[in-house]
Amino acid sequence: MSQKLVERLRAEFGERILETGSQHGDESVVVGPEDLPAVAAHLKGREACELLLDVVGVDRSELPGHRDDPDRFEVVYNLRSLSRNHRLLVKVRAPEGRDVPSLAGLYSSADWAEREVYDLYGVRFRGHPDLRRILCHHEFEGHALRKDYPIERGQYLSAPEKLIQDHEIELAAHRADASRGAVLPSDLLTVNIGPSHPATHGALRAEVLLDGETIVEARTEIGYLHRCFEKEAEDHTWAQVMPYTDRLNYVSAMLNNCVYCAAVEKMFDAEIPPRARVVRVIVSELSRIIDHLVCVCANLVDLGALTNYWYFYNVREGIYYDVIEPLCGSRLTTNFTRIGGLGYDVFEGFEAAIERNLVKLETAIGEVTGLVARNRIFLDRTVGIGAMTAEQALDWGFTGPCLRATGLAYDVRKHAPYDGYETYDFDVPVGTAGDTRDRIMVRIEEMRQSARIIRQALGRGLPAGPILTDDPRFALPPKEKVYGSIEGVMNQFKLIMEGARVPAGEAYGFGEGGNGELGFYCVSDGGGRPYRVKVRPPCFPIFSAFGEMVKGLMIPDAVAILGSINIIAGELDR
């Protein structure tokens, strides 16, 4: 279907579509910078590409075939139509010093995404409303993801950034006057929430401007945990990147492992053994359950409902102790999958351990919903709080439970099935109001659906056979081959020392993460290390909308909303 979309674009824009491409099922077009706004507006208005998932920057100065190309930078807009099931990458190229028109006026999700490209590559976006750094601090010099920026060069920050300026406080006072039709005192108060605060559940910051107890303006700041995962990825082999993916959403690390592997396997057009495929589904759903347990129980603590925390955390610990640790030897940093399969097979008693914990999960869900579903305090604190419509959520780039809470049943496992998800019977829970209550209840119901999927997988019986493909391009040979043949020794030596040589090209691999669509946009120059790996962290666009979600509400409402959108700082900052 996306190929037909490209054909229609060519018919509409003719030679203004400079190039078209198709790699590994991903369709792309290249347009000139001046044509970008028109093409993007057409895609959104006429082709229903209502979701801008991500904006990716690429420095092509060391990419074979492009080293002498004057257009050093490529900016890739990753667009999606949910209603027509289109996916399209729209690319623009720009030489050093030339700006690119911003799409922030067309898609709100472009705001932070373009800021990130500016921050890490120095590409300026003409017309962007707030083109500041976002992951690196405001005193940072240079652009960290440029190929000529030394990986070992860190830079210290001497003073924090003031997010709300004095003149903006004055403007906010005027807006407060207009909204109430009365003369209000000008002593608006700025309050920082975070970066170290129990309500933030991680290192992130919101500076809010209060009129009495009402938030009239809010700005957010991220980057406190930024360690430039994507720069580190370029300095390691494709397989060595795996442990870094644990540190993204560390609450559901195995899910990150699975999606990253799928992205690299897509570059190889590789198939993994059936046994590995089913185990990936099981551990992904267990990870989703853990992710939702932590999110919901911590969110309820924020609302004052402490008891629920113990009910849910007890189940979470049981899954770790009984399943995750015996499976891979660790809790948070699992490093479980391998390109082409898994690092470890399941242990004896795997199925029974999972079933035991699913029963505990169902009990805990019953206890928690019994306590909160009709609780007056819970409802007062969550109903109508931080509500988003489906249109607003799409505009800001929401996916996952936060989008489904608005009533839109978009789930990657249904929309673009992978790992055999199309063979499992499960529902996609949705809300109606898109508020804090719906986000909590959608997550609770999703845990039930994950349990359904796991039971179906176990009920069919795990397929026999290997857990890792024997493709020598990227899979380490078994030890008997390494010890018993020169071919095995050389194969292992080359993969360890040089890395798997991923075919030159690019691909976007994605899956349904705990917070929404998790994606890895990979570019390979044919060598053993990634030329570029861009993560699409689902909570990044969601947190970009936080400032809008809390306007007109109070600080306790902001705390409730923040917990319900489940910001994981490791994933947010990378």
XYZ file of C-alpha atoms in Angstrom:
574
model
C 0.000 0.000 0.000
C 2.820 2.399 0.733
C 4.194 1.856 -2.780
C 0.907 3.162 -4.181
C 1.245 6.170 -1.927
C 4.649 6.884 -3.480
C 3.126 6.562 -6.966
C 0.407 9.045 -6.075
C 2.987 11.442 -4.690
C 4.945 11.261 -7.929
C 1.774 11.947 -9.884
C 0.975 14.925 -7.663
C 4.410 16.503 -7.376
C 6.185 15.214 -10.487
C 9.869 16.119 -10.624
C 9.683 17.702 -7.188
C 9.978 14.151 -5.906
C 13.710 13.885 -6.464
C 14.153 10.198 -5.612
C 12.175 7.248 -4.441
C 13.489 4.220 -2.617
C 12.403 0.913 -1.165
C 14.522 -1.032 1.298
C 13.394 -3.937 3.435
C 9.757 -2.916 3.047
C 10.344 0.744 3.939
C 9.282 3.189 1.237
C 10.959 6.576 1.011
C 10.958 9.720 -1.074
C 13.509 12.509 -1.279
C 12.313 16.074 -1.741
C 14.052 19.416 -1.812
C 13.970 21.437 1.400
C 11.686 24.066 -0.126
C 9.172 21.402 -1.157
C 9.057 19.718 2.246
C 6.162 21.764 3.720
C 3.951 21.214 0.665
C 4.642 17.485 0.489
C 4.116 17.050 4.225
C 0.878 19.058 4.153
C -0.370 16.924 1.255
C 0.500 13.726 3.101
C -1.305 14.861 6.216
C -4.326 16.456 4.543
C -4.921 14.193 1.535
C -3.249 10.933 2.463
C -4.198 10.807 6.150
C -0.607 10.601 7.410
C -1.731 11.942 10.745
C 1.193 10.659 12.801
C 4.747 11.997 12.621
C 6.586 9.318 14.541
C 10.089 10.703 14.519
C 12.628 12.937 12.831
C 16.061 11.438 12.221
C 19.287 13.243 11.395
C 22.122 11.546 9.504
C 25.605 12.933 8.914
C 26.582 11.425 5.557
C 30.134 12.812 5.479
C 31.669 9.354 6.045
C 29.042 7.280 4.264
C 30.553 5.492 1.233
C 29.384 7.086 -1.998
C 28.483 10.352 -0.273
C 31.799 11.601 1.091
C 32.080 14.266 -1.614
C 28.378 15.000 -1.649
C 27.788 18.679 -0.818
C 24.573 17.705 0.984
C 26.232 16.544 4.173
C 23.080 16.096 6.235
C 19.938 14.096 5.677
C 16.793 14.685 7.722
C 14.266 11.854 7.661
C 10.620 12.374 8.626
C 8.981 9.097 9.613
C 5.264 9.378 8.800
C 2.427 6.953 9.438
C -1.225 6.765 8.421
C -3.193 4.652 10.876
C -6.467 4.720 8.949
C -4.884 3.685 5.616
C -1.952 1.715 6.997
C 0.694 3.712 5.120
C 4.270 4.142 6.238
C 6.583 6.563 4.492
C 9.993 8.104 5.079
C 10.278 11.618 3.664
C 13.868 12.782 3.327
C 15.443 16.164 2.751
C 19.129 16.833 2.309
C 21.032 19.937 3.189
C 24.631 21.131 2.961
C 26.478 22.589 5.920
C 24.935 25.880 6.979
C 21.655 25.567 5.086
C 18.453 25.434 7.061
C 15.396 23.248 6.491
C 11.777 24.412 6.829
C 10.273 23.309 10.113
C 7.189 21.094 10.261
C 6.431 22.101 13.847
C 3.439 24.112 12.653
C 2.005 21.034 10.945
C 2.843 18.366 13.525
C 3.379 19.249 17.187
C 5.566 16.149 17.478
C 8.084 17.842 15.158
C 8.857 20.402 17.874
C 11.119 18.289 20.092
C 12.178 15.947 17.291
C 13.583 18.813 15.209
C 15.208 20.312 18.284
C 17.034 17.027 18.771
C 18.337 17.057 15.194
C 19.480 20.659 15.660
C 21.112 19.821 18.987
C 23.028 16.761 17.790
C 23.800 17.772 14.178
C 23.490 21.558 13.999
C 20.850 21.508 11.252
C 18.697 24.587 11.723
C 14.950 24.489 11.115
C 13.526 27.672 9.665
C 10.356 28.807 11.405
C 10.775 26.517 14.409
C 9.135 28.186 17.426
C 11.761 27.208 20.013
C 14.970 25.971 18.403
C 17.099 25.228 21.480
C 19.207 22.299 22.551
C 17.275 19.492 24.151
C 19.491 16.531 25.087
C 22.808 18.341 25.513
C 22.963 21.259 27.941
C 22.681 24.873 26.859
C 26.416 25.580 27.287
C 27.427 22.654 25.074
C 29.677 23.565 22.146
C 29.527 21.643 18.887
C 27.165 18.851 17.903
C 27.742 15.447 19.401
C 26.487 13.160 16.637
C 28.504 14.735 13.868
C 31.108 12.314 12.639
C 33.917 14.755 13.412
C 32.881 15.211 17.061
C 35.227 13.154 19.302
C 33.321 10.530 21.263
C 35.472 11.016 24.361
C 34.912 14.779 24.556
C 32.561 15.543 27.420
C 31.528 19.037 28.428
C 30.553 20.348 31.839
C 27.655 22.610 32.665
C 28.310 25.561 34.972
C 24.815 27.030 35.446
C 21.264 25.691 34.986
C 19.041 27.034 32.240
C 16.160 29.290 33.149
C 13.196 27.883 31.268
C 10.692 30.683 31.855
C 12.085 34.157 31.292
C 11.011 37.304 33.137
C 9.270 38.830 30.126
C 7.281 35.607 29.696
C 6.110 35.854 33.291
C 4.816 39.312 32.499
C 3.019 38.003 29.395
C 1.546 35.170 31.412
C 0.177 37.677 33.908
C -1.570 39.483 31.085
C -3.083 36.236 29.844
C -4.306 35.501 33.340
C -5.971 38.899 33.416
C -7.720 38.297 30.097
C -8.919 34.826 30.976
C -10.615 35.981 34.171
C -11.683 39.392 33.028
C -10.240 40.897 36.196
C -7.106 42.629 37.367
C -4.897 40.061 39.034
C -1.750 40.577 41.052
C 1.441 40.285 39.047
C 3.280 38.166 41.591
C 3.084 34.944 39.633
C 5.201 32.251 41.171
C 7.605 29.932 39.380
C 8.046 26.460 40.864
C 10.473 23.750 39.800
C 9.334 20.139 39.870
C 12.484 18.090 39.603
C 14.970 17.255 38.288
C 15.219 15.304 41.554
C 11.737 14.908 42.953
C 9.664 11.882 44.023
C 6.917 12.791 41.563
C 9.180 12.754 38.513
C 10.140 9.073 38.969
C 13.481 9.956 37.393
C 15.721 12.877 36.530
C 13.620 15.328 34.562
C 12.395 18.815 35.234
C 9.269 20.893 34.799
C 9.227 24.590 35.597
C 5.690 25.819 36.092
C 4.309 29.310 36.465
C 1.572 29.500 39.071
C -1.275 31.948 39.401
C -2.343 31.072 42.927
C -2.612 27.283 42.597
C -3.310 27.298 38.870
C -0.617 26.457 36.356
C -0.648 29.118 33.649
C 2.569 28.056 31.916
C 4.829 25.012 32.034
C 8.167 24.228 30.438
C 10.026 20.974 30.609
C 13.679 20.090 30.452
C 15.270 16.720 29.786
C 18.770 15.422 29.158
C 19.892 14.815 32.758
C 20.550 11.137 31.949
C 21.715 11.708 28.392
C 24.766 9.502 27.727
C 24.525 9.632 23.921
C 23.613 5.999 23.433
C 23.490 6.600 19.688
C 27.103 7.860 19.608
C 28.191 4.863 21.674
C 26.373 2.573 19.249
C 28.479 3.890 16.380
C 31.608 2.948 18.317
C 30.610 -0.695 18.925
C 29.663 -3.691 16.839
C 25.999 -4.356 16.155
C 25.995 -7.168 18.726
C 27.759 -5.049 21.351
C 24.945 -2.497 21.168
C 22.601 -5.031 22.751
C 23.439 -4.312 26.440
C 22.959 -0.607 25.803
C 19.363 -1.243 24.803
C 18.735 -2.619 28.324
C 19.379 0.882 29.655
C 16.701 2.547 27.517
C 13.442 1.506 29.122
C 15.081 -0.373 31.988
C 11.673 -1.401 33.325
C 11.091 -3.642 30.306
C 14.620 -4.339 29.116
C 13.856 -7.602 27.299
C 11.358 -5.807 25.102
C 14.087 -3.395 24.021
C 16.375 -6.347 23.272
C 13.730 -7.988 21.074
C 12.905 -4.881 19.047
C 16.549 -3.965 18.480
C 17.318 -7.488 17.266
C 14.336 -7.400 14.940
C 15.615 -4.148 13.415
C 19.058 -5.604 12.680
C 17.568 -8.874 11.419
C 15.441 -6.797 9.061
C 18.655 -5.424 7.547
C 19.768 -9.016 6.924
C 16.304 -10.168 5.767
C 16.885 -12.927 8.300
C 14.443 -15.389 9.832
C 14.876 -16.570 13.394
C 14.077 -20.101 14.643
C 10.425 -20.722 15.651
C 11.405 -21.498 19.244
C 13.182 -18.160 19.598
C 10.229 -16.366 18.053
C 7.759 -17.766 20.594
C 10.072 -17.120 23.545
C 10.487 -13.531 22.368
C 6.707 -13.110 22.419
C 6.521 -14.529 25.946
C 9.307 -12.401 27.401
C 8.002 -9.320 25.596
C 4.586 -9.758 27.189
C 6.122 -10.439 30.598
C 8.129 -7.223 30.161
C 4.975 -5.338 29.248
C 3.280 -6.648 32.383
C 6.223 -5.547 34.540
C 6.272 -2.153 32.855
C 2.573 -1.604 33.461
C 2.781 -2.905 37.048
C 5.473 -0.372 37.925
C 3.733 2.463 36.124
C 0.317 1.901 37.683
C 1.478 1.174 41.224
C 3.782 4.209 41.299
C 1.055 6.372 39.788
C -1.372 5.255 42.501
C 1.191 6.082 45.180
C 1.358 9.585 43.695
C -2.389 9.756 44.302
C -2.023 8.592 47.892
C -3.084 4.972 47.348
C -0.041 3.245 48.831
C -1.567 -0.193 49.447
C -1.857 -0.877 45.736
C 1.862 -0.433 45.390
C 2.539 -3.548 47.471
C -0.061 -5.625 45.636
C 1.496 -4.884 42.243
C 5.140 -4.741 43.269
C 4.846 -8.150 44.854
C 3.862 -9.608 41.476
C 6.618 -7.739 39.727
C 9.218 -9.152 42.095
C 7.807 -12.632 41.647
C 8.260 -12.459 37.877
C 11.826 -11.281 38.326
C 12.749 -13.927 40.896
C 10.913 -16.861 39.307
C 11.321 -16.177 35.588
C 13.653 -13.372 34.507
C 16.625 -14.141 36.768
C 16.629 -17.909 36.100
C 16.298 -17.134 32.400
C 19.225 -14.767 31.982
C 20.928 -14.353 35.363
C 19.982 -10.730 36.014
C 17.010 -8.494 36.673
C 17.152 -5.139 34.912
C 20.036 -5.450 32.468
C 19.076 -8.671 30.781
C 21.053 -8.711 27.491
C 18.808 -11.638 26.625
C 18.383 -11.785 22.863
C 20.937 -12.185 20.102
C 20.843 -11.154 16.484
C 19.276 -14.265 15.005
C 17.652 -15.619 18.137
C 18.254 -15.773 21.883
C 21.229 -15.827 24.203
C 19.744 -18.485 26.489
C 17.185 -21.243 26.261
C 14.373 -21.557 28.785
C 15.015 -23.390 32.051
C 13.243 -26.456 33.388
C 10.016 -25.376 34.996
C 9.778 -22.220 32.875
C 6.129 -22.734 31.970
C 5.058 -23.550 35.538
C 6.875 -20.511 36.947
C 5.104 -18.230 34.507
C 1.672 -19.718 35.172
C 2.189 -19.375 38.919
C 2.904 -15.676 38.519
C 0.065 -15.075 36.087
C -2.327 -16.388 38.721
C -0.815 -13.946 41.234
C -1.157 -11.182 38.657
C -4.855 -11.840 38.196
C -5.374 -11.814 41.952
C -3.490 -8.534 42.312
C -5.411 -6.902 39.484
C -8.663 -7.905 41.166
C -7.480 -6.460 44.481
C -6.274 -3.187 43.004
C -9.272 -2.565 40.779
C -11.484 -3.416 43.732
C -9.785 -0.693 45.733
C -9.643 2.065 43.155
C -12.159 1.547 40.332
C -15.041 3.144 42.241
C -13.017 4.981 44.833
C -14.200 8.564 45.190
C -10.751 10.031 45.812
C -9.228 8.139 42.888
C -11.975 9.282 40.536
C -11.770 12.890 41.711
C -8.027 12.881 41.127
C -8.062 11.240 37.687
C -11.331 11.730 35.766
C -10.969 14.567 33.283
C -7.394 15.238 34.406
C -4.899 15.629 31.581
C -7.467 14.605 28.972
C -6.358 14.363 25.361
C -8.484 13.768 22.296
C -7.362 11.257 19.697
C -6.544 14.109 17.308
C -4.423 15.881 19.901
C -2.626 12.694 20.833
C -1.785 11.915 17.207
C -0.635 15.469 16.644
C 1.830 15.120 19.522
C 3.044 11.720 18.311
C 1.453 9.577 21.022
C 1.441 5.812 20.630
C 0.848 2.968 23.083
C -1.466 3.102 26.111
C -1.567 6.923 26.126
C -2.945 6.932 22.575
C -5.278 3.989 23.167
C -6.701 5.777 26.220
C -8.159 8.336 23.801
C -10.229 5.620 22.111
C -7.941 4.874 19.159
C -7.145 1.156 18.981
C -3.696 1.452 17.426
C -1.343 -1.301 18.495
C 1.709 -2.296 16.447
C 1.087 -5.963 17.278
C -2.229 -5.718 15.395
C -1.374 -3.014 12.865
C 1.919 -4.449 11.627
C 2.167 -7.906 13.225
C 5.589 -9.429 13.882
C 6.861 -12.554 15.641
C 3.555 -14.268 14.849
C 1.331 -11.898 16.848
C -1.323 -12.254 14.150
C -1.852 -15.834 15.320
C -2.735 -14.851 18.892
C -6.198 -13.919 20.034
C -6.150 -10.758 22.117
C -8.022 -7.487 22.397
C -6.730 -3.929 22.222
C -8.191 -2.097 25.247
C -9.155 1.515 24.688
C -10.467 4.354 26.812
C -13.029 7.000 26.018
C -11.832 10.248 27.572
C -8.046 10.062 27.190
C -7.597 11.212 30.775
C -5.476 9.954 33.661
C -8.068 7.371 34.724
C -8.246 5.917 31.224
C -4.469 5.664 30.956
C -4.372 3.696 34.204
C -7.291 1.428 33.315
C -6.009 0.737 29.804
C -2.703 -0.435 31.260
C -4.456 -2.682 33.761
C -6.533 -4.303 31.012
C -3.480 -4.656 28.809
C -1.872 -6.788 31.503
C -4.817 -9.168 31.266
C -4.391 -9.309 27.487
C -0.658 -9.974 27.818
C -1.480 -12.879 30.127
C -3.862 -14.216 27.451
C -1.110 -14.086 24.841
C 1.403 -15.819 27.126
C -1.023 -18.604 27.981
C -1.760 -19.188 24.298
C 1.961 -19.377 23.541
C 2.563 -21.808 26.375
C -0.570 -23.777 25.564
C 0.676 -24.494 22.064
C 3.919 -25.801 23.501
C 7.299 -24.269 22.767
C 8.544 -25.379 19.343
C 11.471 -27.745 19.398
C 14.743 -26.824 17.810
C 17.508 -24.271 18.234
C 17.181 -20.863 19.823
C 19.723 -19.261 17.487
C 19.971 -19.391 13.739
C 23.083 -20.959 12.201
C 23.562 -18.117 9.719
C 27.333 -17.437 9.876
C 26.869 -13.834 8.785
C 25.817 -12.779 12.267
C 25.328 -15.789 14.581
C 28.230 -17.105 16.624
C 28.993 -20.764 15.833
C 28.438 -23.426 18.522
C 31.461 -24.135 20.703
C 32.016 -27.593 19.229
C 32.595 -25.936 15.855
C 34.860 -23.288 17.355
C 36.977 -25.922 19.109
C 36.789 -28.462 16.288
C 37.318 -26.600 13.016
C 39.332 -23.730 11.614
C 36.172 -22.398 9.966
C 34.454 -22.203 13.322
C 37.421 -20.434 14.921
C 37.654 -17.883 12.115
C 33.911 -17.292 12.073
C 33.877 -16.542 15.788
C 37.027 -14.408 15.569
C 35.626 -12.256 12.758
C 32.258 -11.748 14.445
C 33.819 -10.847 17.788
C 36.622 -8.640 16.533
C 35.002 -7.010 13.501
C 31.308 -7.514 14.087
C 28.590 -8.801 11.801
C 28.808 -7.059 8.462
C 25.308 -5.749 8.036
C 24.439 -5.100 4.364
C 24.730 -1.451 3.405
C 21.440 0.366 3.515
C 18.858 1.416 6.026
C 15.781 0.060 7.745
C 13.323 1.047 10.440
C 12.553 -1.827 12.798
C 9.782 -1.333 15.302
C 7.560 -3.069 17.785
C 5.032 -2.405 20.525
C 7.019 -1.360 23.585
C 5.693 -0.841 27.078
C 4.989 2.831 26.416
C 4.162 2.624 22.736
C 5.946 2.194 19.459
C 9.623 1.540 20.048
C 11.714 1.819 16.896
C 15.307 1.686 15.723
C 16.223 3.468 12.488
C 19.425 1.771 11.399
C 21.894 2.872 8.736
C 24.731 0.574 7.716
C 27.738 1.302 5.530
C 28.337 -2.429 5.123
C 30.802 -2.606 8.013
C 30.696 -4.326 11.358
C 29.514 -1.267 13.306
C 26.369 0.797 12.895
C 26.828 3.928 10.853
C 23.765 5.317 12.570
C 21.236 3.983 15.065
C 18.363 6.269 15.974
C 16.002 5.207 18.713
C 12.358 6.191 18.557
C 11.572 6.220 22.308
C 7.793 6.253 22.797
C 7.829 8.478 25.885
C 9.818 11.240 24.135
C 6.891 12.691 22.132
C 4.513 11.995 25.006
C 6.520 14.063 27.479
C 6.812 16.861 24.902
C 3.066 17.425 25.396
C 3.251 17.559 29.192
C 3.431 21.366 29.296
C 0.168 21.621 27.346
C -1.535 18.862 29.332
C -1.104 20.610 32.684
C -2.109 24.158 31.764
C -5.074 25.360 33.774
C -4.652 22.566 36.325
C -2.923 22.412 39.706
C 0.359 20.917 40.887
C -1.298 17.754 42.281
C -2.940 17.243 38.887
C 0.433 17.586 37.174
C 1.800 14.882 39.477
C -1.086 12.563 38.628
C -0.649 13.160 34.892
C 3.103 12.663 34.976
C 2.721 9.266 36.601
C 0.080 8.193 34.103
C 2.185 8.943 31.010
C 5.006 6.769 32.398
C 8.143 8.706 31.549
C 11.232 6.498 31.775
C 14.252 8.787 31.913
C 16.639 6.200 30.470
C 14.505 5.915 27.356
C 13.673 9.621 27.229
C 17.286 10.819 27.372
C 19.110 7.844 25.862
